[in-house]
mmCIF file of C-alpha atoms in Angstrom:
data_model
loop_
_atom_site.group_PDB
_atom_site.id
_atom_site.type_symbol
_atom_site.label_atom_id
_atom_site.label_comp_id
_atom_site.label_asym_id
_atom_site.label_seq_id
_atom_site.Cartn_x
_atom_site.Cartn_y
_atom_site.Cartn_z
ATOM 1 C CA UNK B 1 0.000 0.000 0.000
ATOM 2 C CA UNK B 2 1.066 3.640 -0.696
ATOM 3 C CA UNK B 3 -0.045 6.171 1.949
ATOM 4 C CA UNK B 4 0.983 9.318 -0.150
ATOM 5 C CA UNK B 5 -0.386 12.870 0.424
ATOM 6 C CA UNK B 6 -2.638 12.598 -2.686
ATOM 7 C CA UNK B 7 -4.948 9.964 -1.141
ATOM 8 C CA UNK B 8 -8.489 10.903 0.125
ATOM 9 C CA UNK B 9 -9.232 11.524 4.016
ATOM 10 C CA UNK B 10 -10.724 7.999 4.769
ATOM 11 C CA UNK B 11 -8.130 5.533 2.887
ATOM 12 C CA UNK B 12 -9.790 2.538 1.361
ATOM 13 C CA UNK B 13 -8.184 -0.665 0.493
ATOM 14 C CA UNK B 14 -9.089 -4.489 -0.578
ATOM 15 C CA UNK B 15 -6.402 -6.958 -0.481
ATOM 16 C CA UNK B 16 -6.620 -11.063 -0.664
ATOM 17 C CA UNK B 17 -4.495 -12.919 1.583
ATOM 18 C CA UNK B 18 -3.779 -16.660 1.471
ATOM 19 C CA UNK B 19 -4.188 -17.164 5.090
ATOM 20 C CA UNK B 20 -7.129 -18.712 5.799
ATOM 21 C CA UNK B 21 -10.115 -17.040 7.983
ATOM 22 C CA UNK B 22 -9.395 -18.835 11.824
ATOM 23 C CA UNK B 23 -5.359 -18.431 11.249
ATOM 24 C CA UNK B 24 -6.291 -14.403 11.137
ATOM 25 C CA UNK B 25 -7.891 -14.165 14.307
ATOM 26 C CA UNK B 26 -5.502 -15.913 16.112
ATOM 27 C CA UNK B 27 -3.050 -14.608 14.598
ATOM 28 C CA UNK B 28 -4.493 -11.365 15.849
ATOM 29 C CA UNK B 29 -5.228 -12.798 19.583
ATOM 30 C CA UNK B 30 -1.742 -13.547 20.099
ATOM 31 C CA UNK B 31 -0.528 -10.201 18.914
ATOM 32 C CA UNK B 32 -2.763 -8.627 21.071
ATOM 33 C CA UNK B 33 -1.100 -9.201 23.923
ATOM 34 C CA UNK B 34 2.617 -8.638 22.640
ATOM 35 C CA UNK B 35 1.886 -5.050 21.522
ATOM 36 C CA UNK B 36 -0.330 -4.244 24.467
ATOM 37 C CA UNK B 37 0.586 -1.164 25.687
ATOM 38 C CA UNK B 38 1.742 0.804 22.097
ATOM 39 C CA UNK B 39 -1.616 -0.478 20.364
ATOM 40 C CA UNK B 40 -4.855 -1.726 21.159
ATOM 41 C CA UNK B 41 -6.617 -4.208 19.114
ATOM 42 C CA UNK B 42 -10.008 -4.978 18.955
ATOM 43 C CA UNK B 43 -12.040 -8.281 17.751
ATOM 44 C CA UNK B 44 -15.367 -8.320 17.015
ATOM 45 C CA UNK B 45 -16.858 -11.212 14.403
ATOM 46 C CA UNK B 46 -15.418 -10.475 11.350
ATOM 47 C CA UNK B 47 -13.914 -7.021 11.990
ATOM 48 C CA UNK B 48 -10.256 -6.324 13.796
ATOM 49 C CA UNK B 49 -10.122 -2.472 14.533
ATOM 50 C CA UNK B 50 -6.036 -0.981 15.761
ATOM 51 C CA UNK B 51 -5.619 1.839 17.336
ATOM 52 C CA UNK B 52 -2.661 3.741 18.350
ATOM 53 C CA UNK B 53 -2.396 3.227 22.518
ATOM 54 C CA UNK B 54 -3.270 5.653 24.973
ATOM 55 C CA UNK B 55 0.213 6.497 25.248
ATOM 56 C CA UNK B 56 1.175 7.635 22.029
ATOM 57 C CA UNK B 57 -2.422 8.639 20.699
ATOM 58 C CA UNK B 58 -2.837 12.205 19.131
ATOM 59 C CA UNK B 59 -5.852 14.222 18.367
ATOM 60 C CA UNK B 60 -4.836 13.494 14.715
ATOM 61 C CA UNK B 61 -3.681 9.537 15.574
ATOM 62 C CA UNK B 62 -5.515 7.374 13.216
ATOM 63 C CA UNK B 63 -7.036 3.992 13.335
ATOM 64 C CA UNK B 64 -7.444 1.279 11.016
ATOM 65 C CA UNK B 65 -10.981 -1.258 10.486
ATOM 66 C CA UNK B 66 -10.283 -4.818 9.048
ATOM 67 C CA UNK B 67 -13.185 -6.648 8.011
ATOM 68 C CA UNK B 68 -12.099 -9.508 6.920
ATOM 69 C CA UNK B 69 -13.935 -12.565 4.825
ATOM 70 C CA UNK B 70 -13.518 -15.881 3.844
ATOM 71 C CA UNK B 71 -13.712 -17.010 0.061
ATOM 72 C CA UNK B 72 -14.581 -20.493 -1.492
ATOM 73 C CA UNK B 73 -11.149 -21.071 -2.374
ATOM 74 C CA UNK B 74 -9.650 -21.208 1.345
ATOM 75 C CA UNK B 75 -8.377 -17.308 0.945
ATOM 76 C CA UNK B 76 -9.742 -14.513 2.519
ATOM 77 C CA UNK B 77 -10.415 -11.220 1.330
ATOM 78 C CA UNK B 78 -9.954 -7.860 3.447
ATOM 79 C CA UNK B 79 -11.225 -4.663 3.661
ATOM 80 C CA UNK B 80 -9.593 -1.582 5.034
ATOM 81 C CA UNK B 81 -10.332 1.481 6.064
ATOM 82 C CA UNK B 82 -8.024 4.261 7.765
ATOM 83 C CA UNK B 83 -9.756 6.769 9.496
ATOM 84 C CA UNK B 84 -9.339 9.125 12.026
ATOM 85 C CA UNK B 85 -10.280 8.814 15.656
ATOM 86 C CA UNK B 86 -14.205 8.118 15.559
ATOM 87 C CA UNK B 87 -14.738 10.905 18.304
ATOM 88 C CA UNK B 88 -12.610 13.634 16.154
ATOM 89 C CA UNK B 89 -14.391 12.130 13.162
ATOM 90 C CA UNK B 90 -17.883 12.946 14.617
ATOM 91 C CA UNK B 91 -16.953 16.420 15.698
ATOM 92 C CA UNK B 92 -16.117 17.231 12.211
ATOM 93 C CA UNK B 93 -19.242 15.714 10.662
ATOM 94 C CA UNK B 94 -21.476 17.607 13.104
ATOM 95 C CA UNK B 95 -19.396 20.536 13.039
ATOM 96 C CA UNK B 96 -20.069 20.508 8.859
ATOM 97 C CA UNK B 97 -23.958 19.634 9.583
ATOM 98 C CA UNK B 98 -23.930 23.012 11.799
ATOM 99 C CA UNK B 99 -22.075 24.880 8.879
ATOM 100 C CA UNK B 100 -24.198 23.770 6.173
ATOM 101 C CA UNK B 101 -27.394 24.239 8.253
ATOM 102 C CA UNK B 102 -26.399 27.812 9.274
ATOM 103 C CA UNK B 103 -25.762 28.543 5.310
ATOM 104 C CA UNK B 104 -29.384 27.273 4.168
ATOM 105 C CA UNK B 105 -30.967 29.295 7.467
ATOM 106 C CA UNK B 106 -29.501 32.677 6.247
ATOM 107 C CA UNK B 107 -29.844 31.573 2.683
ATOM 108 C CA UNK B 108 -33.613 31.305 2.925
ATOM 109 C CA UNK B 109 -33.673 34.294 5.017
ATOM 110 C CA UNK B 110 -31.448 36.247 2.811
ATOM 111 C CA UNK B 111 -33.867 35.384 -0.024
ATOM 112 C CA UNK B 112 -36.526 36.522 1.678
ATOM 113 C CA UNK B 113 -35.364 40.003 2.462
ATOM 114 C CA UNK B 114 -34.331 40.091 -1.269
ATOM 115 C CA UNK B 115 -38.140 39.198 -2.105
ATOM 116 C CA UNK B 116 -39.531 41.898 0.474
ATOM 117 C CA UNK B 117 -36.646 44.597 -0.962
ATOM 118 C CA UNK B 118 -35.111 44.346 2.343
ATOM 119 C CA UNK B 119 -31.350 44.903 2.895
ATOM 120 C CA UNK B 120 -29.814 41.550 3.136
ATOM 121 C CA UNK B 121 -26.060 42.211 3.423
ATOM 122 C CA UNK B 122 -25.105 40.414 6.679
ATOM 123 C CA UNK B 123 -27.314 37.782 5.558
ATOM 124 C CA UNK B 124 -24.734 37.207 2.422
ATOM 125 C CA UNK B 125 -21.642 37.996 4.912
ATOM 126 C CA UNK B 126 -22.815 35.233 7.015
ATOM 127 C CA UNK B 127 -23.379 32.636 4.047
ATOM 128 C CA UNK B 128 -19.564 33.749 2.786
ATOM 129 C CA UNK B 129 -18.227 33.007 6.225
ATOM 130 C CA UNK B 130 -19.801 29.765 6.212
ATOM 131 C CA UNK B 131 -18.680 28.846 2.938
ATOM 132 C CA UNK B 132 -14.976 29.899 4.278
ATOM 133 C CA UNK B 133 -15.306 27.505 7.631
ATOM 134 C CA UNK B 134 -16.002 24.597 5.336
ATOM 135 C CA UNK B 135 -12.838 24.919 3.205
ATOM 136 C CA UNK B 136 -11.334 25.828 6.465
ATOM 137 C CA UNK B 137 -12.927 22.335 7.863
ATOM 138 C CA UNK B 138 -11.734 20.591 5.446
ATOM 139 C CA UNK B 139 -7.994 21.790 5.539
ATOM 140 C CA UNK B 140 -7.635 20.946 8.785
ATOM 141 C CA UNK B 141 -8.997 17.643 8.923
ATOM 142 C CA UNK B 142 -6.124 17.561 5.676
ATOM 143 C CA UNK B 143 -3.598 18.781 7.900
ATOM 144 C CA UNK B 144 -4.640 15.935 11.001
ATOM 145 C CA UNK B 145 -4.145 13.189 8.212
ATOM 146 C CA UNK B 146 -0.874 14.468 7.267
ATOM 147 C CA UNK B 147 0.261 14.504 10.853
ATOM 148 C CA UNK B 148 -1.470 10.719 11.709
ATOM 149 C CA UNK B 149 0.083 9.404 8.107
ATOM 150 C CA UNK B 150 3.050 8.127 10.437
ATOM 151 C CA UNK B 151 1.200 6.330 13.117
ATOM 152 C CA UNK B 152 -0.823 5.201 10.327
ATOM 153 C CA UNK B 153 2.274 3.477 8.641
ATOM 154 C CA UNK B 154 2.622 1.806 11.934
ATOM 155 C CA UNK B 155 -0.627 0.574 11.912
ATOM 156 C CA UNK B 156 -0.031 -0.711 7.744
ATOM 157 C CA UNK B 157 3.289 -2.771 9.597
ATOM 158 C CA UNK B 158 1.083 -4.212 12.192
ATOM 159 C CA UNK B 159 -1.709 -5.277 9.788
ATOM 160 C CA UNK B 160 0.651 -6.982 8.117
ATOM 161 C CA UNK B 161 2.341 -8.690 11.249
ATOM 162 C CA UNK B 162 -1.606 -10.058 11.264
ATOM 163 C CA UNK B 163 -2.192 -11.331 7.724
ATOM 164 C CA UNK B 164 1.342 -12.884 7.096
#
């Protein structure tokens, strides 16, 4: 895998591994306890989530979701995702539902001055503004992956200390 800066916030990958389905998982059990304290790995059915450990976890530290499947032919196919901390990711989904809400709000009510021949100039200021905290949004949540791409290099190494 190639974790270069051109690659979207939420990473996506699919990769087929000859190991079979049951080697996986306890493959992953026994690593669990060996990396303990720098990682945490989590086991649920079919999905393996790593994290960075408390100790070395950022704002911006990533985490990466296996879900892993088995195929007719004794392989198993997986699915990855790289994302950022759930928490950080929810604050910046709700903080862009607040953004986009506050732009339709004074867009309908900058319309409707225009329609009455009221003055709606703050109403446009406002919508500008809002417009400028979602590029804003989005550079920073740029600017986290950037910082998290090394942890999240760590986490590639570890993944693959699972499926070998």
């Amino acid at each position: 895998m190639n974790l270069d800066d051109q690659l979207p916030l939420r990473y996506r990958f699919d990769k087929v591994v000859t190991k079979s389905y049951e080697s996986i998982l306890a493959s992953c059990e026994k690593l669990k306890e060996t990396v303990e304290p720098d990682y945490k790995i989590k086991i649920s059915g079919h999905h393996i989530w790593l994290h960075i450990g408390l100790l070395q976890r950022e704002k911006h530290s990533p985490h990466l979701h296996l879900e892993i499947e088995k195929m007719e032919d004794g392989n198993t196919f997986v699915r990855g995702l790289f994302g950022p901390d759930p928490v950080l990711w929810t604050m910046f989904m709700f903080l862009h539902f607040v953004v986009g809400g506050i732009f339709v709000i004074f867009t309908v009510i900058a319309f409707s001055k225009w329609s009455l021949d009221q003055s709606y100039k703050f109403d446009l200021l406002v919508m500008f503004a809002m417009v400028n905290a979602w590029f804003l949004l989005y550079f920073i949540a740029r600017l986290n992956r950037k910082k998290g791409l090394k942890q999240a290099r760590e986490l590639e190494v570890l993944m693959e200390k699972i499926l070998e």
